[in-house]
Amino acid sequence: MDWYPLFNSLRIALISSVIVFFAGIFAAYYIAKLPPLLKGILDVVLTLPLVLPPTVVGYFLLILTGPKRPLGSWVLSTFGVKLVMTWYSGIFAAVVIAFPLMYRTARGAFESFDETLAFSGKTLGLSNTYIFWRIRMPACKQGIMAGAVLAFARALGEYGATSMVAGYTPGRTATISTTVYQLWRTNDDELAFKWVMINIAISAVVLLAVNLLERRQPSRPRTRGVGT
């Protein structure tokens, strides 16, 4: 049994989750402060990949990163790097597909944050950076963790956009999802079922680990921490 699809899927999911984690937090934090009209427009733009068919997202990525398109052609001629039909092409697809989940979840967590804690910290002379990382983020950790887990699980199981920008090449671009489809096409149901169960097992372990972590680290009032 070739284990490359597992390695490649985990690699893509982990890298894209890290990118989505910080990008989603950054976007959620600053967009939550914008006027309602502008915030609504940006919400539509950033959340659109969540409701579009993944193949449509993959089509737009091909238009953007294809070797005969402006961006893809420039990167290829300047750096000699192809942006499509490579293993890291799956990262582009996973980031775009998983980002809305992280963004929406983090934004909801930030909007429910008690701003009086931040105001209290400012009156004590604490910097905005300190308030963000030591007060706001711990208070919003449940939503942040939920978004991170959802983003990882979505990136791990992504198929539609990945199949269009990365394709399926055994030992090079194959992921669990694309491998399951190819095995089904070739009537290898037994091996396809094994990969399905592997994907389910990984997702279940991730969700279980997060649930255990939340139980061991219950949220605590942060009021006293503002003055420290």
PDB file of C-alpha atoms in Angstrom:
ATOM      1  CA  MET A   1       0.000   0.000   0.000  1.00  0.00           C
ATOM      2  CA  ASP A   2       1.416   3.354  -1.093  1.00  0.00           C
ATOM      3  CA  TRP A   3       1.336   5.761   1.865  1.00  0.00           C
ATOM      4  CA  TYR A   4       2.218   8.864  -0.149  1.00  0.00           C
ATOM      5  CA  PRO A   5      -1.408  10.130  -0.295  1.00  0.00           C
ATOM      6  CA  LEU A   6      -1.502  10.149   3.520  1.00  0.00           C
ATOM      7  CA  PHE A   7       1.795  11.989   3.809  1.00  0.00           C
ATOM      8  CA  ASN A   8       0.838  14.499   1.132  1.00  0.00           C
ATOM      9  CA  SER A   9      -2.625  15.127   2.583  1.00  0.00           C
ATOM     10  CA  LEU A  10      -1.228  15.731   6.073  1.00  0.00           C
ATOM     11  CA  ARG A  11       1.492  17.976   4.667  1.00  0.00           C
ATOM     12  CA  ILE A  12      -0.990  20.070   2.712  1.00  0.00           C
ATOM     13  CA  ALA A  13      -3.481  20.225   5.588  1.00  0.00           C
ATOM     14  CA  LEU A  14      -0.875  21.255   8.160  1.00  0.00           C
ATOM     15  CA  ILE A  15       0.762  23.947   6.032  1.00  0.00           C
ATOM     16  CA  SER A  16      -2.538  25.395   4.858  1.00  0.00           C
ATOM     17  CA  SER A  17      -3.939  25.312   8.412  1.00  0.00           C
ATOM     18  CA  VAL A  18      -1.036  27.383   9.697  1.00  0.00           C
ATOM     19  CA  ILE A  19      -1.538  29.928   6.915  1.00  0.00           C
ATOM     20  CA  VAL A  20      -5.291  30.027   7.426  1.00  0.00           C
ATOM     21  CA  PHE A  21      -4.911  30.299  11.212  1.00  0.00           C
ATOM     22  CA  PHE A  22      -2.947  33.541  11.155  1.00  0.00           C
ATOM     23  CA  ALA A  23      -4.655  34.988   8.069  1.00  0.00           C
ATOM     24  CA  GLY A  24      -8.090  34.234   9.490  1.00  0.00           C
ATOM     25  CA  ILE A  25      -7.292  35.788  12.871  1.00  0.00           C
ATOM     26  CA  PHE A  26      -5.803  38.884  11.240  1.00  0.00           C
ATOM     27  CA  ALA A  27      -8.782  39.365   8.919  1.00  0.00           C
ATOM     28  CA  ALA A  28     -11.353  38.655  11.638  1.00  0.00           C
ATOM     29  CA  TYR A  29      -9.790  41.041  14.131  1.00  0.00           C
ATOM     30  CA  TYR A  30      -9.543  44.033  11.816  1.00  0.00           C
ATOM     31  CA  ILE A  31     -12.721  43.483   9.794  1.00  0.00           C
ATOM     32  CA  ALA A  32     -14.774  43.233  12.995  1.00  0.00           C
ATOM     33  CA  LYS A  33     -13.830  46.886  13.675  1.00  0.00           C
ATOM     34  CA  LEU A  34     -14.959  48.209  10.288  1.00  0.00           C
ATOM     35  CA  PRO A  35     -18.248  50.024   9.569  1.00  0.00           C
ATOM     36  CA  PRO A  36     -21.195  47.674   8.944  1.00  0.00           C
ATOM     37  CA  LEU A  37     -21.416  48.331   5.191  1.00  0.00           C
ATOM     38  CA  LEU A  38     -17.741  47.714   4.485  1.00  0.00           C
ATOM     39  CA  LYS A  39     -17.690  44.751   6.843  1.00  0.00           C
ATOM     40  CA  GLY A  40     -20.660  43.237   5.031  1.00  0.00           C
ATOM     41  CA  ILE A  41     -18.993  43.580   1.631  1.00  0.00           C
ATOM     42  CA  LEU A  42     -15.761  42.005   2.839  1.00  0.00           C
ATOM     43  CA  ASP A  43     -17.736  39.232   4.533  1.00  0.00           C
ATOM     44  CA  VAL A  44     -19.338  38.330   1.229  1.00  0.00           C
ATOM     45  CA  VAL A  45     -16.008  38.317  -0.608  1.00  0.00           C
ATOM     46  CA  LEU A  46     -14.099  36.316   2.018  1.00  0.00           C
ATOM     47  CA  THR A  47     -16.899  33.845   2.710  1.00  0.00           C
ATOM     48  CA  LEU A  48     -17.809  33.189  -0.922  1.00  0.00           C
ATOM     49  CA  PRO A  49     -15.553  30.097  -1.268  1.00  0.00           C
ATOM     50  CA  LEU A  50     -17.586  28.498   1.523  1.00  0.00           C
ATOM     51  CA  VAL A  51     -20.766  28.432  -0.566  1.00  0.00           C
ATOM     52  CA  LEU A  52     -19.304  28.070  -4.059  1.00  0.00           C
ATOM     53  CA  PRO A  53     -18.794  24.571  -5.471  1.00  0.00           C
ATOM     54  CA  PRO A  54     -15.131  23.582  -4.930  1.00  0.00           C
ATOM     55  CA  THR A  55     -14.727  23.003  -8.658  1.00  0.00           C
ATOM     56  CA  VAL A  56     -15.701  26.636  -9.292  1.00  0.00           C
ATOM     57  CA  VAL A  57     -13.040  27.723  -6.798  1.00  0.00           C
ATOM     58  CA  GLY A  58     -10.563  25.482  -8.587  1.00  0.00           C
ATOM     59  CA  TYR A  59     -11.529  27.062 -11.898  1.00  0.00           C
ATOM     60  CA  PHE A  60     -10.798  30.549 -10.581  1.00  0.00           C
ATOM     61  CA  LEU A  61      -7.483  29.334  -9.173  1.00  0.00           C
ATOM     62  CA  LEU A  62      -6.557  27.951 -12.584  1.00  0.00           C
ATOM     63  CA  ILE A  63      -7.402  31.284 -14.179  1.00  0.00           C
ATOM     64  CA  LEU A  64      -5.127  32.984 -11.655  1.00  0.00           C
ATOM     65  CA  THR A  65      -2.214  30.544 -11.412  1.00  0.00           C
ATOM     66  CA  GLY A  66      -2.230  28.705 -14.738  1.00  0.00           C
ATOM     67  CA  PRO A  67       1.078  28.750 -16.675  1.00  0.00           C
ATOM     68  CA  LYS A  68      -0.515  30.818 -19.450  1.00  0.00           C
ATOM     69  CA  ARG A  69      -2.175  33.260 -17.084  1.00  0.00           C
ATOM     70  CA  PRO A  70      -0.563  36.534 -15.890  1.00  0.00           C
ATOM     71  CA  LEU A  71       0.412  35.445 -12.371  1.00  0.00           C
ATOM     72  CA  GLY A  72       1.308  31.871 -13.234  1.00  0.00           C
ATOM     73  CA  SER A  73       3.254  32.918 -16.309  1.00  0.00           C
ATOM     74  CA  TRP A  74       5.199  35.566 -14.382  1.00  0.00           C
ATOM     75  CA  VAL A  75       6.143  33.173 -11.576  1.00  0.00           C
ATOM     76  CA  LEU A  76       7.176  30.512 -14.080  1.00  0.00           C
ATOM     77  CA  SER A  77       9.336  32.859 -16.157  1.00  0.00           C
ATOM     78  CA  THR A  78      10.852  34.643 -13.153  1.00  0.00           C
ATOM     79  CA  PHE A  79      11.416  31.814 -10.687  1.00  0.00           C
ATOM     80  CA  GLY A  80      10.956  28.740 -12.848  1.00  0.00           C
ATOM     81  CA  VAL A  81       8.196  27.492 -10.538  1.00  0.00           C
ATOM     82  CA  LYS A  82       4.913  26.027 -11.711  1.00  0.00           C
ATOM     83  CA  LEU A  83       1.903  26.926  -9.591  1.00  0.00           C
ATOM     84  CA  VAL A  84      -0.340  24.154 -10.900  1.00  0.00           C
ATOM     85  CA  MET A  85      -0.100  20.358 -11.096  1.00  0.00           C
ATOM     86  CA  THR A  86       2.389  20.151  -8.214  1.00  0.00           C
ATOM     87  CA  TRP A  87       1.928  18.947  -4.651  1.00  0.00           C
ATOM     88  CA  TYR A  88       2.018  22.464  -3.257  1.00  0.00           C
ATOM     89  CA  SER A  89      -0.765  23.498  -5.625  1.00  0.00           C
ATOM     90  CA  GLY A  90      -3.004  21.667  -3.175  1.00  0.00           C
ATOM     91  CA  ILE A  91      -2.008  24.212  -0.527  1.00  0.00           C
ATOM     92  CA  PHE A  92      -3.463  27.053  -2.604  1.00  0.00           C
ATOM     93  CA  ALA A  93      -6.742  25.164  -2.953  1.00  0.00           C
ATOM     94  CA  ALA A  94      -6.893  24.164   0.718  1.00  0.00           C
ATOM     95  CA  VAL A  95      -6.161  27.697   1.924  1.00  0.00           C
ATOM     96  CA  VAL A  96      -8.923  29.251  -0.178  1.00  0.00           C
ATOM     97  CA  ILE A  97     -11.463  26.582   0.777  1.00  0.00           C
ATOM     98  CA  ALA A  98     -10.643  26.442   4.504  1.00  0.00           C
ATOM     99  CA  PHE A  99     -10.124  30.168   5.118  1.00  0.00           C
ATOM    100  CA  PRO A 100     -13.834  31.100   5.447  1.00  0.00           C
ATOM    101  CA  LEU A 101     -14.299  28.581   8.265  1.00  0.00           C
ATOM    102  CA  MET A 102     -11.426  30.040  10.276  1.00  0.00           C
ATOM    103  CA  TYR A 103     -12.398  33.608   9.484  1.00  0.00           C
ATOM    104  CA  ARG A 104     -16.078  33.325  10.392  1.00  0.00           C
ATOM    105  CA  THR A 105     -15.417  31.388  13.584  1.00  0.00           C
ATOM    106  CA  ALA A 106     -12.668  33.749  14.759  1.00  0.00           C
ATOM    107  CA  ARG A 107     -14.735  36.821  13.928  1.00  0.00           C
ATOM    108  CA  GLY A 108     -17.633  35.505  15.975  1.00  0.00           C
ATOM    109  CA  ALA A 109     -15.282  34.909  18.898  1.00  0.00           C
ATOM    110  CA  PHE A 110     -13.813  38.410  18.680  1.00  0.00           C
ATOM    111  CA  GLU A 111     -17.245  40.037  18.448  1.00  0.00           C
ATOM    112  CA  SER A 112     -18.355  38.260  21.630  1.00  0.00           C
ATOM    113  CA  PHE A 113     -15.282  39.462  23.538  1.00  0.00           C
ATOM    114  CA  ASP A 114     -15.955  41.813  26.456  1.00  0.00           C
ATOM    115  CA  GLU A 115     -14.245  45.002  25.324  1.00  0.00           C
ATOM    116  CA  THR A 116     -14.202  46.392  28.873  1.00  0.00           C
ATOM    117  CA  LEU A 117     -11.274  44.057  29.534  1.00  0.00           C
ATOM    118  CA  ALA A 118      -9.310  45.690  26.711  1.00  0.00           C
ATOM    119  CA  PHE A 119     -10.271  49.167  27.897  1.00  0.00           C
ATOM    120  CA  SER A 120      -9.151  48.283  31.423  1.00  0.00           C
ATOM    121  CA  GLY A 121      -5.828  47.068  30.086  1.00  0.00           C
ATOM    122  CA  LYS A 122      -5.277  50.315  28.190  1.00  0.00           C
ATOM    123  CA  THR A 123      -5.935  52.377  31.319  1.00  0.00           C
ATOM    124  CA  LEU A 124      -3.199  50.365  33.028  1.00  0.00           C
ATOM    125  CA  GLY A 125      -0.752  51.222  30.254  1.00  0.00           C
ATOM    126  CA  LEU A 126      -0.719  47.801  28.553  1.00  0.00           C
ATOM    127  CA  SER A 127       0.187  47.777  24.879  1.00  0.00           C
ATOM    128  CA  ASN A 128      -2.266  46.679  22.198  1.00  0.00           C
ATOM    129  CA  THR A 129       0.001  43.729  21.401  1.00  0.00           C
ATOM    130  CA  TYR A 130      -0.021  42.582  25.027  1.00  0.00           C
ATOM    131  CA  ILE A 131      -3.785  43.005  25.267  1.00  0.00           C
ATOM    132  CA  PHE A 132      -4.324  41.032  22.059  1.00  0.00           C
ATOM    133  CA  TRP A 133      -2.116  38.046  22.899  1.00  0.00           C
ATOM    134  CA  ARG A 134      -2.508  37.904  26.686  1.00  0.00           C
ATOM    135  CA  ILE A 135      -6.123  38.996  27.163  1.00  0.00           C
ATOM    136  CA  ARG A 136      -8.164  38.863  23.964  1.00  0.00           C
ATOM    137  CA  MET A 137      -6.781  35.626  22.511  1.00  0.00           C
ATOM    138  CA  PRO A 138      -7.102  33.585  25.754  1.00  0.00           C
ATOM    139  CA  ALA A 139     -10.665  34.833  26.206  1.00  0.00           C
ATOM    140  CA  CYS A 140     -11.524  33.834  22.622  1.00  0.00           C
ATOM    141  CA  LYS A 141      -9.567  30.580  22.591  1.00  0.00           C
ATOM    142  CA  GLN A 142     -12.631  28.331  22.318  1.00  0.00           C
ATOM    143  CA  GLY A 143     -13.738  29.928  19.070  1.00  0.00           C
ATOM    144  CA  ILE A 144     -10.183  30.148  17.751  1.00  0.00           C
ATOM    145  CA  MET A 145      -9.546  26.462  18.439  1.00  0.00           C
ATOM    146  CA  ALA A 146     -12.849  25.485  16.850  1.00  0.00           C
ATOM    147  CA  GLY A 147     -11.981  27.449  13.724  1.00  0.00           C
ATOM    148  CA  ALA A 148      -8.510  25.920  13.529  1.00  0.00           C
ATOM    149  CA  VAL A 149      -9.878  22.388  13.823  1.00  0.00           C
ATOM    150  CA  LEU A 150     -12.572  22.997  11.229  1.00  0.00           C
ATOM    151  CA  ALA A 151      -9.998  24.489   8.865  1.00  0.00           C
ATOM    152  CA  PHE A 152      -7.653  21.515   9.280  1.00  0.00           C
ATOM    153  CA  ALA A 153     -10.437  18.981   8.772  1.00  0.00           C
ATOM    154  CA  ARG A 154     -11.685  20.842   5.693  1.00  0.00           C
ATOM    155  CA  ALA A 155      -8.185  21.079   4.225  1.00  0.00           C
ATOM    156  CA  LEU A 156      -7.571  17.391   4.880  1.00  0.00           C
ATOM    157  CA  GLY A 157     -10.695  16.319   3.029  1.00  0.00           C
ATOM    158  CA  GLU A 158     -10.618  18.870   0.198  1.00  0.00           C
ATOM    159  CA  TYR A 159     -11.108  17.350  -3.241  1.00  0.00           C
ATOM    160  CA  GLY A 160     -12.823  19.530  -5.846  1.00  0.00           C
ATOM    161  CA  ALA A 161     -10.427  22.480  -6.082  1.00  0.00           C
ATOM    162  CA  THR A 162      -7.394  20.277  -5.365  1.00  0.00           C
ATOM    163  CA  SER A 163      -8.199  17.915  -8.219  1.00  0.00           C
ATOM    164  CA  MET A 164      -8.334  20.846 -10.628  1.00  0.00           C
ATOM    165  CA  VAL A 165      -5.152  22.688  -9.652  1.00  0.00           C
ATOM    166  CA  ALA A 166      -3.014  19.739  -8.499  1.00  0.00           C
ATOM    167  CA  GLY A 167      -4.505  16.849 -10.448  1.00  0.00           C
ATOM    168  CA  TYR A 168      -3.740  13.249  -9.591  1.00  0.00           C
ATOM    169  CA  THR A 169      -0.253  11.875 -10.093  1.00  0.00           C
ATOM    170  CA  PRO A 170       0.707   8.896  -7.901  1.00  0.00           C
ATOM    171  CA  GLY A 171       3.729   9.688  -5.776  1.00  0.00           C
ATOM    172  CA  ARG A 172       3.657  13.395  -6.696  1.00  0.00           C
ATOM    173  CA  THR A 173       0.300  15.123  -6.209  1.00  0.00           C
ATOM    174  CA  ALA A 174      -1.997  12.356  -4.939  1.00  0.00           C
ATOM    175  CA  THR A 175      -3.992  13.075  -1.785  1.00  0.00           C
ATOM    176  CA  ILE A 176      -6.369  10.848   0.164  1.00  0.00           C
ATOM    177  CA  SER A 177      -9.418  12.404  -1.494  1.00  0.00           C
ATOM    178  CA  THR A 178      -8.112  12.207  -5.054  1.00  0.00           C
ATOM    179  CA  THR A 179      -6.839   8.678  -4.412  1.00  0.00           C
ATOM    180  CA  VAL A 180     -10.268   7.541  -3.220  1.00  0.00           C
ATOM    181  CA  TYR A 181     -11.823   8.891  -6.397  1.00  0.00           C
ATOM    182  CA  GLN A 182      -9.250   7.252  -8.657  1.00  0.00           C
ATOM    183  CA  LEU A 183      -9.597   3.931  -6.852  1.00  0.00           C
ATOM    184  CA  TRP A 184     -13.357   4.110  -7.203  1.00  0.00           C
ATOM    185  CA  ARG A 185     -12.986   4.806 -10.939  1.00  0.00           C
ATOM    186  CA  THR A 186     -10.838   1.708 -11.303  1.00  0.00           C
ATOM    187  CA  ASN A 187     -13.276  -0.420  -9.256  1.00  0.00           C
ATOM    188  CA  ASP A 188     -10.799  -0.944  -6.419  1.00  0.00           C
ATOM    189  CA  ASP A 189     -13.449  -0.535  -3.726  1.00  0.00           C
ATOM    190  CA  GLU A 190     -11.497  -2.397  -1.072  1.00  0.00           C
ATOM    191  CA  LEU A 191      -8.507  -0.052  -1.128  1.00  0.00           C
ATOM    192  CA  ALA A 192     -10.752   2.991  -1.536  1.00  0.00           C
ATOM    193  CA  PHE A 193     -12.629   1.987   1.617  1.00  0.00           C
ATOM    194  CA  LYS A 194      -9.343   1.708   3.516  1.00  0.00           C
ATOM    195  CA  TRP A 195      -8.424   5.271   2.597  1.00  0.00           C
ATOM    196  CA  VAL A 196     -11.890   6.480   3.588  1.00  0.00           C
ATOM    197  CA  MET A 197     -11.500   4.874   7.010  1.00  0.00           C
ATOM    198  CA  ILE A 198      -8.025   6.401   7.412  1.00  0.00           C
ATOM    199  CA  ASN A 199      -9.441   9.842   6.680  1.00  0.00           C
ATOM    200  CA  ILE A 200     -12.283   9.337   9.152  1.00  0.00           C
ATOM    201  CA  ALA A 201      -9.866   8.096  11.822  1.00  0.00           C
ATOM    202  CA  ILE A 202      -7.576  11.117  11.482  1.00  0.00           C
ATOM    203  CA  SER A 203     -10.490  13.551  11.676  1.00  0.00           C
ATOM    204  CA  ALA A 204     -11.935  11.764  14.710  1.00  0.00           C
ATOM    205  CA  VAL A 205      -8.568  11.821  16.512  1.00  0.00           C
ATOM    206  CA  VAL A 206      -8.163  15.557  15.874  1.00  0.00           C
ATOM    207  CA  LEU A 207     -11.639  16.346  17.192  1.00  0.00           C
ATOM    208  CA  LEU A 208     -11.149  14.100  20.220  1.00  0.00           C
ATOM    209  CA  ALA A 209      -7.802  15.714  21.050  1.00  0.00           C
ATOM    210  CA  VAL A 210      -9.330  19.188  20.957  1.00  0.00           C
ATOM    211  CA  ASN A 211     -12.233  18.122  23.178  1.00  0.00           C
ATOM    212  CA  LEU A 212      -9.804  16.668  25.711  1.00  0.00           C
ATOM    213  CA  LEU A 213      -7.685  19.814  25.604  1.00  0.00           C
ATOM    214  CA  GLU A 214     -10.729  22.001  26.265  1.00  0.00           C
ATOM    215  CA  ARG A 215     -11.674  19.907  29.282  1.00  0.00           C
ATOM    216  CA  ARG A 216      -8.188  20.099  30.770  1.00  0.00           C
ATOM    217  CA  GLN A 217      -7.952  23.855  30.216  1.00  0.00           C
ATOM    218  CA  PRO A 218     -11.250  25.362  31.320  1.00  0.00           C
ATOM    219  CA  SER A 219     -11.744  29.054  30.634  1.00  0.00           C
ATOM    220  CA  ARG A 220     -11.037  31.319  33.591  1.00  0.00           C
ATOM    221  CA  PRO A 221     -12.010  34.886  34.298  1.00  0.00           C
ATOM    222  CA  ARG A 222      -9.379  37.254  32.951  1.00  0.00           C
ATOM    223  CA  THR A 223     -10.287  40.295  35.031  1.00  0.00           C
ATOM    224  CA  ARG A 224      -7.502  39.775  37.543  1.00  0.00           C
ATOM    225  CA  GLY A 225      -4.978  39.145  34.778  1.00  0.00           C
ATOM    226  CA  VAL A 226      -5.480  42.653  33.384  1.00  0.00           C
ATOM    227  CA  GLY A 227      -3.780  44.233  36.358  1.00  0.00           C
ATOM    228  CA  THR A 228      -0.820  41.883  36.386  1.00  0.00           C
TER     229      THR A 228
END
